Short mmCIF file of C-alpha atoms in Angstrom, two decimals:
data_model
loop_
_atom_site.label_atom_id
_atom_site.label_comp_id
_atom_site.label_asym_id
_atom_site.label_seq_id
_atom_site.Cartn_x
_atom_site.Cartn_y
_atom_site.Cartn_z
CA MET A 15 185.65 -39.35 167.93
CA ALA A 16 186.95 -37.14 165.17
CA GLY A 17 187.03 -39.96 162.64
CA LEU A 18 189.33 -40.64 159.75
CA HIS A 19 188.26 -37.65 157.70
CA GLU A 20 188.96 -35.02 160.32
CA THR A 21 192.33 -33.75 161.49
CA HIS A 22 193.05 -34.65 165.10
CA SER A 23 193.72 -31.97 167.67
CA TYR A 24 196.53 -33.63 169.61
CA PRO A 25 199.86 -31.80 169.76
CA GLY A 26 201.71 -34.94 168.64
CA MET A 27 202.15 -36.40 165.18
CA LEU A 28 201.03 -39.74 163.78
CA ILE A 29 202.87 -41.17 160.80
CA VAL A 30 201.80 -44.48 159.29
CA VAL A 31 203.10 -46.74 156.55
CA GLU A 32 200.92 -49.06 154.50
CA GLY A 33 201.46 -51.50 151.69
CA ILE A 34 201.49 -55.21 150.97
CA ASP A 35 204.10 -57.50 152.50
CA GLY A 36 207.43 -57.01 150.76
CA SER A 37 206.67 -53.44 149.68
CA GLY A 38 209.55 -52.11 151.77
CA LYS A 39 207.45 -50.09 154.18
CA SER A 40 208.98 -51.50 157.37
CA THR A 41 212.52 -50.85 156.13
CA GLN A 42 211.65 -47.24 155.38
CA LEU A 43 209.87 -46.77 158.70
CA ASP A 44 212.93 -48.12 160.55
CA LEU A 45 215.10 -45.55 158.80
CA ILE A 46 212.65 -42.77 159.64
CA ARG A 47 212.67 -43.86 163.25
CA SER A 48 216.46 -43.76 163.57
CA TRP A 49 216.61 -40.42 161.78
CA LEU A 50 213.99 -38.79 164.00
CA ILE A 51 215.71 -40.07 167.14
CA GLN A 52 218.96 -38.60 165.83
CA GLU A 53 217.17 -35.33 165.24
CA GLY A 54 216.27 -35.33 168.93
CA TYR A 55 212.63 -36.41 168.85
CA ASP A 56 211.11 -39.01 171.09
CA VAL A 57 209.57 -41.57 168.82
CA PHE A 58 206.97 -44.16 169.69
CA PHE A 59 206.39 -47.21 167.55
CA THR A 60 203.47 -49.56 167.13
CA GLU A 61 202.74 -52.31 164.68
CA TRP A 62 199.63 -54.09 163.46
CA ASN A 63 198.34 -57.01 165.50
CA SER A 64 200.60 -56.55 168.53
CA SER A 65 198.38 -55.80 171.52
CA LYS A 66 199.54 -57.98 174.40
CA LEU A 67 195.98 -58.25 175.63
CA VAL A 68 194.51 -59.53 172.38
CA LYS A 69 197.40 -61.35 170.71
CA GLU A 70 196.73 -64.71 172.37
CA THR A 71 193.17 -64.80 171.09
CA THR A 72 194.25 -63.98 167.54
CA LYS A 73 196.93 -66.67 167.77
CA LEU A 74 194.40 -69.23 168.99
CA GLY A 75 192.02 -68.38 166.16
CA LYS A 76 194.75 -68.69 163.57
CA LYS A 77 196.17 -71.89 165.00
CA ARG A 78 192.79 -73.63 165.08
CA GLN A 79 191.80 -71.99 161.79
CA ILE A 80 188.44 -70.99 163.20
CA LEU A 81 188.52 -67.34 162.12
CA THR A 82 185.79 -66.24 159.74
CA PRO A 83 186.06 -62.95 157.81
CA THR A 84 183.90 -61.31 160.52
CA THR A 85 185.86 -62.58 163.51
CA PHE A 86 189.17 -62.02 161.72
CA CYS A 87 188.11 -58.42 161.26
CA LEU A 88 186.75 -57.93 164.78
CA ILE A 89 189.71 -59.41 166.62
CA HIS A 90 192.08 -57.15 164.67
CA CYS A 91 189.86 -54.19 165.43
CA THR A 92 189.94 -55.10 169.14
CA ASP A 93 193.72 -55.26 168.93
CA PHE A 94 193.83 -51.88 167.20
CA SER A 95 191.49 -50.28 169.74
CA ASP A 96 193.70 -51.46 172.60
CA ARG A 97 196.85 -50.08 170.97
CA LEU A 98 195.15 -46.84 170.02
CA GLN A 99 194.06 -46.14 173.59
CA ARG A 100 197.23 -47.39 175.18
CA THR A 101 200.16 -46.73 172.88
CA ILE A 102 199.06 -44.26 170.23
CA ILE A 103 196.87 -41.60 171.84
CA PRO A 104 198.88 -40.99 175.06
CA PRO A 105 202.12 -40.07 173.19
CA LEU A 106 200.08 -37.90 170.82
CA GLN A 107 198.60 -36.11 173.82
CA ALA A 108 202.11 -35.59 175.14
CA GLY A 109 203.18 -34.00 171.86
CA GLN A 110 205.32 -36.91 170.69
CA ILE A 111 205.74 -38.61 167.33
CA VAL A 112 204.09 -42.00 166.82
CA LEU A 113 205.10 -44.28 163.97
CA ALA A 114 202.71 -47.05 163.00
CA ASP A 115 203.64 -49.99 160.82
CA ARG A 116 200.23 -50.62 159.21
CA TYR A 117 197.07 -48.86 160.32
CA VAL A 118 193.32 -49.11 159.68
CA TYR A 119 193.88 -49.13 155.92
CA THR A 120 195.31 -52.63 156.31
CA ALA A 121 191.96 -53.74 157.70
CA PHE A 122 190.07 -51.84 154.99
CA GLY A 123 192.11 -53.69 152.36
CA ARG A 124 192.37 -57.20 153.75
CA ASP A 125 188.89 -57.46 155.22
CA ALA A 126 187.22 -56.07 152.11
CA VAL A 127 189.04 -58.72 150.07
CA ARG A 128 187.64 -61.29 152.51
CA GLY A 129 184.17 -60.03 151.63
CA VAL A 130 183.48 -57.82 154.64
CA ASP A 131 181.22 -54.88 153.82
CA ARG A 132 183.30 -51.75 153.14
CA GLN A 133 180.88 -49.34 154.77
CA TRP A 134 180.64 -51.49 157.89
CA LEU A 135 184.45 -51.51 158.13
CA ARG A 136 184.54 -47.74 157.98
CA ASP A 137 181.82 -47.44 160.62
CA LEU A 138 183.58 -49.95 162.84
CA TYR A 139 186.90 -48.09 162.72
CA HIS A 140 185.27 -44.70 163.06
CA PHE A 141 187.03 -44.14 166.39
CA ALA A 142 190.48 -44.19 164.76
CA VAL A 143 192.64 -41.06 164.75
CA ARG A 144 193.39 -39.67 161.32
CA PRO A 145 197.14 -39.89 160.71
CA ASP A 146 199.10 -36.72 159.96
CA ILE A 147 200.79 -38.60 157.13
CA ALA A 148 199.98 -42.01 155.71
CA PHE A 149 202.48 -43.38 153.19
CA TYR A 150 201.40 -46.07 150.80
CA PHE A 151 204.21 -48.15 149.33
CA SER A 152 203.26 -49.35 145.91
CA VAL A 153 205.42 -52.01 144.35
CA PRO A 154 205.08 -54.40 141.42
CA LEU A 155 203.69 -57.64 142.81
CA GLU A 156 206.56 -59.77 141.49
CA ILE A 157 209.12 -57.70 143.38
CA ALA A 158 207.12 -57.96 146.60
CA ILE A 159 206.77 -61.70 146.18
CA GLN A 160 210.47 -62.17 145.53
CA ARG A 161 211.26 -60.22 148.69
CA ILE A 162 208.81 -62.26 150.75
CA PHE A 163 210.02 -65.64 149.56
CA ARG A 164 213.62 -64.65 150.06
CA GLY A 165 213.12 -64.06 153.75
CA ARG A 166 210.66 -66.78 154.67
CA ALA A 167 210.49 -70.56 154.79
CA ALA A 168 206.75 -71.01 154.42
CA LEU A 169 203.60 -68.91 154.19
CA LYS A 170 201.06 -69.16 156.97
CA TYR A 171 197.42 -70.06 156.35
CA TYR A 172 195.78 -66.66 156.77
CA GLU A 173 198.82 -64.79 155.48
CA ALA A 174 198.52 -66.65 152.19
CA GLY A 175 194.78 -65.98 152.20
CA LEU A 176 194.11 -69.72 152.07
CA ASP A 177 190.85 -69.15 153.93
CA LEU A 178 189.49 -67.43 150.82
CA GLY A 179 189.69 -70.61 148.79
CA LEU A 180 191.33 -68.87 145.82
CA SER A 181 193.80 -71.70 145.34
CA ARG A 182 195.05 -74.69 147.26
CA ASP A 183 198.65 -73.84 146.52
CA PRO A 184 199.87 -71.37 149.17
CA ALA A 185 202.13 -69.45 146.78
CA ASP A 186 199.43 -69.17 144.14
CA SER A 187 196.82 -68.21 146.75
CA PHE A 188 199.17 -65.59 148.19
CA ARG A 189 199.67 -64.05 144.76
CA LYS A 190 195.93 -63.85 144.06
CA PHE A 191 195.20 -62.54 147.55
CA GLN A 192 197.85 -59.81 147.33
CA THR A 193 196.66 -58.78 143.86
CA ARG A 194 193.21 -58.12 145.29
CA ILE A 195 194.64 -56.26 148.27
CA VAL A 196 196.59 -53.98 145.94
CA GLU A 197 193.33 -53.17 144.13
CA GLU A 198 191.77 -52.21 147.45
CA TYR A 199 194.79 -50.10 148.41
CA GLU A 200 194.56 -48.21 145.12
CA ARG A 201 191.02 -47.12 146.04
CA LEU A 202 192.15 -46.07 149.52
CA VAL A 203 194.89 -43.81 148.15
CA ASP A 204 192.21 -41.54 146.69
CA GLU A 205 189.65 -41.99 149.42
CA TYR A 206 191.99 -41.12 152.28
CA GLY A 207 194.71 -39.12 150.58
CA LEU A 208 197.49 -41.63 151.21
CA VAL A 209 200.89 -40.45 150.00
CA ALA A 210 202.08 -42.93 147.38
CA VAL A 211 205.74 -43.95 147.44
CA HIS A 212 207.44 -46.12 144.82
CA GLY A 213 208.57 -49.10 146.85
CA ASP A 214 210.74 -50.31 143.99
CA HIS A 215 212.89 -47.18 143.82
CA PRO A 216 216.31 -47.26 145.51
CA ILE A 217 216.02 -47.20 149.30
CA GLU A 218 217.93 -43.90 149.64
CA LYS A 219 215.79 -42.17 147.04
CA GLN A 220 212.57 -43.23 148.78
CA GLN A 221 213.97 -42.22 152.15
CA ARG A 222 214.97 -38.74 150.93
CA ARG A 223 211.46 -38.10 149.68
CA ILE A 224 209.83 -39.42 152.86
CA ARG A 225 212.10 -37.36 155.11
CA LYS A 226 211.29 -34.23 153.13
CA ILE A 227 207.57 -34.79 153.59
CA VAL A 228 207.94 -35.63 157.29
CA MET A 229 210.10 -32.54 157.86
CA GLU A 230 207.54 -30.31 156.19
CA HIS A 231 204.89 -31.61 158.57
CA ILE A 232 207.17 -31.22 161.58
CA ASN A 233 207.85 -27.60 160.66
CA ARG A 234 204.25 -26.85 159.87
CA LYS A 235 203.12 -28.29 163.17
CA LYS A 236 206.03 -26.63 164.98
CA MET A 237 206.95 -29.91 166.66
CA LYS A 238 209.62 -29.51 169.29
CA SER A 239 212.68 -31.70 169.56
CA ASN A 240 214.19 -32.37 173.00
CA GLU A 241 216.88 -29.82 172.16
CA ASP A 242 214.21 -27.14 171.49
CA ARG A 243 212.56 -27.95 174.79
CA LYS A 244 215.80 -27.71 176.72
CA HIS A 245 216.39 -24.28 175.25
CA GLU A 246 212.95 -23.22 176.32
CA GLY A 247 213.71 -24.34 179.86
CA GLN A 248 211.11 -27.05 180.05
CA ILE A 249 211.92 -29.74 182.54
CA LEU A 250 212.38 -33.09 180.91
CA TRP A 251 211.63 -36.29 182.67
CA GLY A 252 211.99 -39.47 180.67
CA GLY A 253 211.54 -37.41 177.55
CA TYR A 254 208.23 -35.89 178.65
CA PRO A 255 207.86 -32.27 179.56
CA LEU A 256 206.68 -32.20 183.15
CA THR A 257 205.40 -29.24 185.07
CA PRO A 258 206.42 -29.14 188.76
CA GLU A 259 203.00 -30.23 190.04
CA HIS A 260 203.21 -33.40 187.96
CA ARG A 261 206.50 -34.48 189.41
CA VAL A 262 206.93 -37.02 192.16
CA THR A 263 207.93 -35.18 195.32
CA GLY A 264 211.59 -35.52 196.03
CA ALA A 265 212.43 -37.05 192.67
CA PRO A 266 215.88 -35.94 191.59
CA ASP A 267 216.23 -33.62 188.64
CA ARG A 268 217.17 -35.23 185.43
CA PRO A 269 220.79 -34.48 184.63
CA MET B 7 167.95 -76.99 171.13
CA VAL B 8 171.19 -75.07 171.58
CA ILE B 9 172.09 -72.71 174.43
CA THR B 10 174.59 -69.88 174.18
CA SER B 11 175.63 -66.98 176.41
CA LEU B 12 178.05 -64.07 176.58
CA CYS B 13 181.74 -64.83 176.72
CA ARG B 14 181.34 -68.51 175.87
CA SER B 15 182.92 -68.63 172.44
CA GLU B 16 185.73 -70.99 171.56
CA LEU B 17 187.65 -68.08 170.13
CA ALA B 18 187.38 -65.36 172.74
CA GLU B 19 186.28 -66.82 176.08
CA GLU B 20 189.77 -67.29 177.47
CA GLY B 21 191.26 -64.04 176.21
CA LEU B 22 188.24 -61.98 177.20
CA THR B 23 188.10 -63.48 180.71
CA LYS B 24 191.80 -62.77 181.17
CA ALA B 25 191.55 -59.24 179.81
CA LYS B 26 188.69 -58.41 182.18
CA LYS B 27 190.54 -59.64 185.24
CA GLY B 28 193.20 -56.99 185.41
CA ASN B 29 190.76 -54.14 184.77
CA ILE B 30 193.33 -52.62 182.44
CA ILE B 31 191.34 -52.94 179.25
CA GLY B 32 189.61 -49.90 177.78
CA ARG B 33 185.83 -49.82 177.46
CA GLN B 34 185.76 -49.59 173.71
CA THR B 35 188.27 -52.40 173.40
CA LEU B 36 186.13 -54.51 175.70
CA ALA B 37 183.01 -53.77 173.63
CA LEU B 38 184.96 -54.96 170.56
CA PHE B 39 186.26 -58.04 172.32
CA TYR B 40 182.65 -58.91 173.17
CA ALA B 41 181.74 -58.34 169.52
CA THR B 42 184.43 -60.85 168.53
CA ASP B 43 183.02 -63.31 171.05
CA PHE B 44 179.49 -62.70 169.78
CA ALA B 45 180.44 -63.04 166.11
CA ASP B 46 182.23 -66.34 166.79
CA ARG B 47 179.15 -67.76 168.51
CA LEU B 48 176.81 -66.31 165.90
CA GLU B 49 178.65 -67.75 162.92
CA ARG B 50 179.76 -71.05 164.37
CA VAL B 51 177.00 -71.92 166.84
CA ILE B 52 173.82 -69.90 166.34
CA LEU B 53 173.58 -69.81 162.53
CA PRO B 54 174.43 -73.50 161.95
CA ALA B 55 171.88 -74.47 164.62
CA LEU B 56 169.19 -72.30 163.06
CA GLU B 57 169.95 -73.66 159.63
CA GLY B 58 169.57 -77.15 161.06
CA GLY B 59 166.12 -76.26 162.36
CA PHE B 60 167.11 -76.06 166.02
CA ILE B 61 165.76 -73.62 168.58
CA VAL B 62 168.54 -71.43 169.92
CA LEU B 63 168.28 -70.00 173.42
CA SER B 64 170.59 -67.11 174.13
CA ASP B 65 171.24 -65.95 177.66
CA ARG B 66 171.79 -62.22 176.94
CA TYR B 67 172.25 -60.85 173.45
CA THR B 68 173.60 -57.67 171.88
CA TYR B 69 171.13 -55.59 173.93
CA THR B 70 173.10 -56.22 177.10
CA ILE B 71 176.26 -54.96 175.41
CA PHE B 72 174.38 -51.91 174.12
CA ALA B 73 173.21 -51.08 177.64
CA ARG B 74 176.49 -51.78 179.41
CA TYR B 75 178.62 -49.70 177.09
CA ALA B 76 176.16 -46.85 176.57
CA VAL B 77 176.22 -46.45 180.36
CA ARG B 78 180.00 -46.39 180.04
CA GLY B 79 179.98 -43.53 177.60
CA ILE B 80 180.48 -45.43 174.33
CA SER B 81 178.51 -43.96 171.43
CA ARG B 82 175.14 -45.68 171.04
CA SER B 83 175.12 -45.33 167.28
CA TRP B 84 178.64 -46.74 166.99
CA LEU B 85 177.66 -49.76 169.11
CA ARG B 86 174.66 -50.43 166.91
CA LYS B 87 176.72 -50.17 163.75
CA ALA B 88 179.53 -52.33 165.13
CA TYR B 89 177.01 -55.07 165.98
CA GLY B 90 175.17 -54.51 162.71
CA PHE B 91 175.86 -58.10 161.60
CA ALA B 92 173.74 -59.54 164.43
CA LEU B 93 170.56 -61.46 163.68
CA ILE B 94 167.21 -60.10 164.87
CA PRO B 95 165.82 -62.69 167.30
CA HIS B 96 162.34 -64.12 166.74
CA LEU B 97 161.65 -63.34 170.35
CA ALA B 98 163.67 -61.21 172.76
CA LEU B 99 162.41 -61.40 176.32
CA TYR B 100 163.26 -58.66 178.77
CA LEU B 101 162.87 -59.66 182.39
CA ASP B 102 161.62 -56.52 183.98
CA VAL B 103 162.58 -55.81 187.56
CA ASP B 104 162.53 -52.75 189.79
CA LEU B 105 165.63 -51.55 191.57
CA ASP B 106 164.42 -52.57 195.05
CA SER B 107 163.79 -56.18 194.06
CA LEU B 108 167.04 -56.27 192.13
CA VAL B 109 169.02 -55.19 195.18
CA ARG B 110 167.41 -57.78 197.41
CA ARG B 111 168.07 -60.52 194.87
CA ALA B 112 171.66 -59.50 194.34
CA LEU B 113 172.31 -59.41 198.08
CA LYS B 114 170.78 -62.85 198.57
CA ALA B 115 172.82 -64.30 195.73
CA GLU B 116 175.96 -62.52 196.98
CA LYS B 117 176.34 -60.89 193.61
CA LEU B 118 177.81 -57.55 194.54
CA GLY B 119 180.96 -58.04 192.47
CA PHE B 120 183.22 -55.47 190.84
CA TRP B 121 181.42 -55.47 187.46
CA GLU B 122 177.89 -55.91 188.85
CA CYS B 123 178.50 -52.82 190.97
CA GLY B 124 179.96 -50.93 188.01
CA MET B 125 183.00 -50.10 190.13
CA ASP B 126 184.95 -49.25 186.97
CA LEU B 127 182.69 -46.22 186.58
CA SER B 128 183.84 -44.71 189.88
CA LEU B 129 180.29 -43.69 190.79
CA SER B 130 180.98 -44.31 194.47
CA SER B 131 183.74 -45.97 196.44
CA ASN B 132 181.05 -47.74 198.45
CA LEU B 133 180.12 -51.06 196.88
CA TYR B 134 176.44 -50.95 197.75
CA GLU B 135 175.96 -47.33 196.70
CA SER B 136 177.82 -47.94 193.48
CA PHE B 137 175.59 -50.94 192.76
CA LEU B 138 172.47 -48.83 193.21
CA LEU B 139 173.73 -45.98 191.02
CA TYR B 140 175.00 -48.30 188.31
CA GLN B 141 171.96 -50.56 188.15
CA LYS B 142 169.69 -47.54 188.07
CA GLN B 143 171.48 -46.34 184.95
CA MET B 144 171.34 -49.83 183.46
CA LEU B 145 167.58 -50.11 184.07
CA ARG B 146 167.05 -46.72 182.45
CA GLU B 147 169.11 -47.73 179.43
CA PHE B 148 167.31 -51.08 179.13
CA LYS B 149 163.94 -49.31 179.16
CA LYS B 150 165.02 -47.33 176.10
CA ILE B 151 166.27 -50.48 174.39
CA VAL B 152 163.00 -52.34 175.09
CA LYS B 153 161.19 -49.62 173.17
CA GLU B 154 163.74 -49.27 170.38
CA TYR B 155 163.86 -52.99 169.57
CA ASN B 156 160.38 -54.07 170.68
CA LEU B 157 161.67 -56.46 173.29
CA VAL B 158 158.91 -58.38 175.01
CA SER B 159 158.86 -57.25 178.59
CA VAL B 160 157.95 -59.85 181.21
CA SER B 161 157.71 -59.06 184.88
CA SER B 162 160.23 -61.04 186.86
CA LEU B 163 158.47 -60.43 190.16
CA GLY B 164 157.06 -63.40 192.01
CA SER B 165 158.16 -67.00 192.37
CA VAL B 166 160.24 -68.89 189.82
CA PRO B 167 157.25 -70.98 188.63
CA GLU B 168 155.18 -67.83 188.24
CA VAL B 169 157.80 -66.11 186.10
CA GLN B 170 158.37 -69.33 184.16
CA ASP B 171 154.68 -69.51 183.43
CA ARG B 172 154.70 -65.99 181.95
CA LEU B 173 157.74 -66.78 179.83
CA ARG B 174 156.27 -70.04 178.54
CA LYS B 175 153.16 -68.25 177.40
CA LYS B 176 155.26 -65.94 175.24
CA VAL B 177 157.33 -68.78 173.85
CA ARG B 178 154.25 -70.90 173.23
CA ALA B 179 152.63 -68.08 171.28
CA LEU B 180 155.70 -67.84 169.07
CA LEU B 181 155.86 -71.60 168.52
CA ASP B 182 152.21 -71.63 167.50
CA VAL B 183 152.82 -68.94 164.93
CA LYS B 184 155.85 -70.82 163.63
CA ASP B 185 153.85 -74.08 163.42
CA THR B 186 151.10 -72.39 161.45
CA GLU B 187 153.66 -70.89 159.08
CA MET B 188 155.26 -74.27 158.61
CA ASP B 189 151.90 -75.99 157.94
CA ALA B 190 151.04 -73.32 155.39
CA ARG B 191 154.38 -73.78 153.65
CA GLU B 192 154.04 -77.56 153.53
CA SER B 193 150.54 -77.42 152.07
CA GLN B 194 151.80 -75.13 149.32
CA GLU B 195 154.64 -77.41 148.32
CA PRO B 196 153.90 -79.09 144.97
CA ILE B 197 153.54 -82.81 144.99
CA VAL B 198 156.23 -84.36 142.86
CA GLU B 199 154.81 -87.24 140.97
CA GLY B 200 156.71 -90.42 141.16
CA ALA B 201 158.77 -89.17 144.07
CA SER B 202 157.58 -91.96 146.30
CA ASP B 203 156.65 -95.54 145.66
#
């Protein structure tokens, strides 16, 4: 376990986006994904709270509204651990690029707002891999809220932070909850060296800046696109470089 | 009195049972899933019962998780930190048993299952051999935990009534201490004049 303060030693690259709902992070990550694929990289994607193994339990807890700050935190950490072992680390070992929509910083923000001890959170997530780049999308709260309400019929109980008892009105509770999360994020920017992006700037302008930073990392790490690998004569199978001894006997060569 | 045991929480029992079945879940993830299960029972069963003055009996506690996952290569200090929110029990009884007796009991009870044999550790492809190797490691780990957390070790050799007798003595001793504490507290409480007719 290298921890979040030490650079990982995998040949692959981990890029994460963070920010409150409506900060534009998912839009930007989608654009990065398409661009990297176009550039000939194999890209793997994972998002917060999406482990197939854990999802049902989280859903049950939310539906019955039985999650406490501790169990809310632990079930999300379980989910993260499963995705880390299954969908994040293997591509990193294979030298691929992994994009993550939200990462441990989401837990550090949300759970701290719910009153979970900050040091305990950091100890709990100690097994996480430090991202190569972590973008933080900062955006004025009103803009984020407008974006959220435009695309959604109603706010869910935990999403609105109604479990915190800040307000009975979901919209009002959401606003107060997000304000506190932003405060937590601001601390994390310094603590973990997150790269701040203005989520209210024009999409293209943000994207240009992000691409520049990503490209610098790709060059520095000497990441290889599929085209580079072909030139070097590596055999590609499903996008992975495979040495002859790893190949299934008799499997046809990839065209 | 309230009884609780591993993997019996409203929140995580179903998901955890399902996740264990396919043997596709990672060890660390499983340790965290158990932590979720434990936290749910702690906060919604154990704590309310204690606050209400009940006695809570817990069949296994965090110590079992510490032993199981240390044997599986998960960092001991991380496990202890992750379960740092747990409550220290008034009394934690460790039923001490030697490997020979354990084997005989497990065979009689037909308890040589996949997890009991630690088959996920690939110590041996033979069920019986794997059981011996795994349980040996578990006993060694438990011995360390007994020392670290001052668990009260009780020999589990002999008949059920004999073991029960040993356990009751320990519980009785604790109840006596608690009673004395309670009496002392009550005698210190100031008498509020006019509180009763």
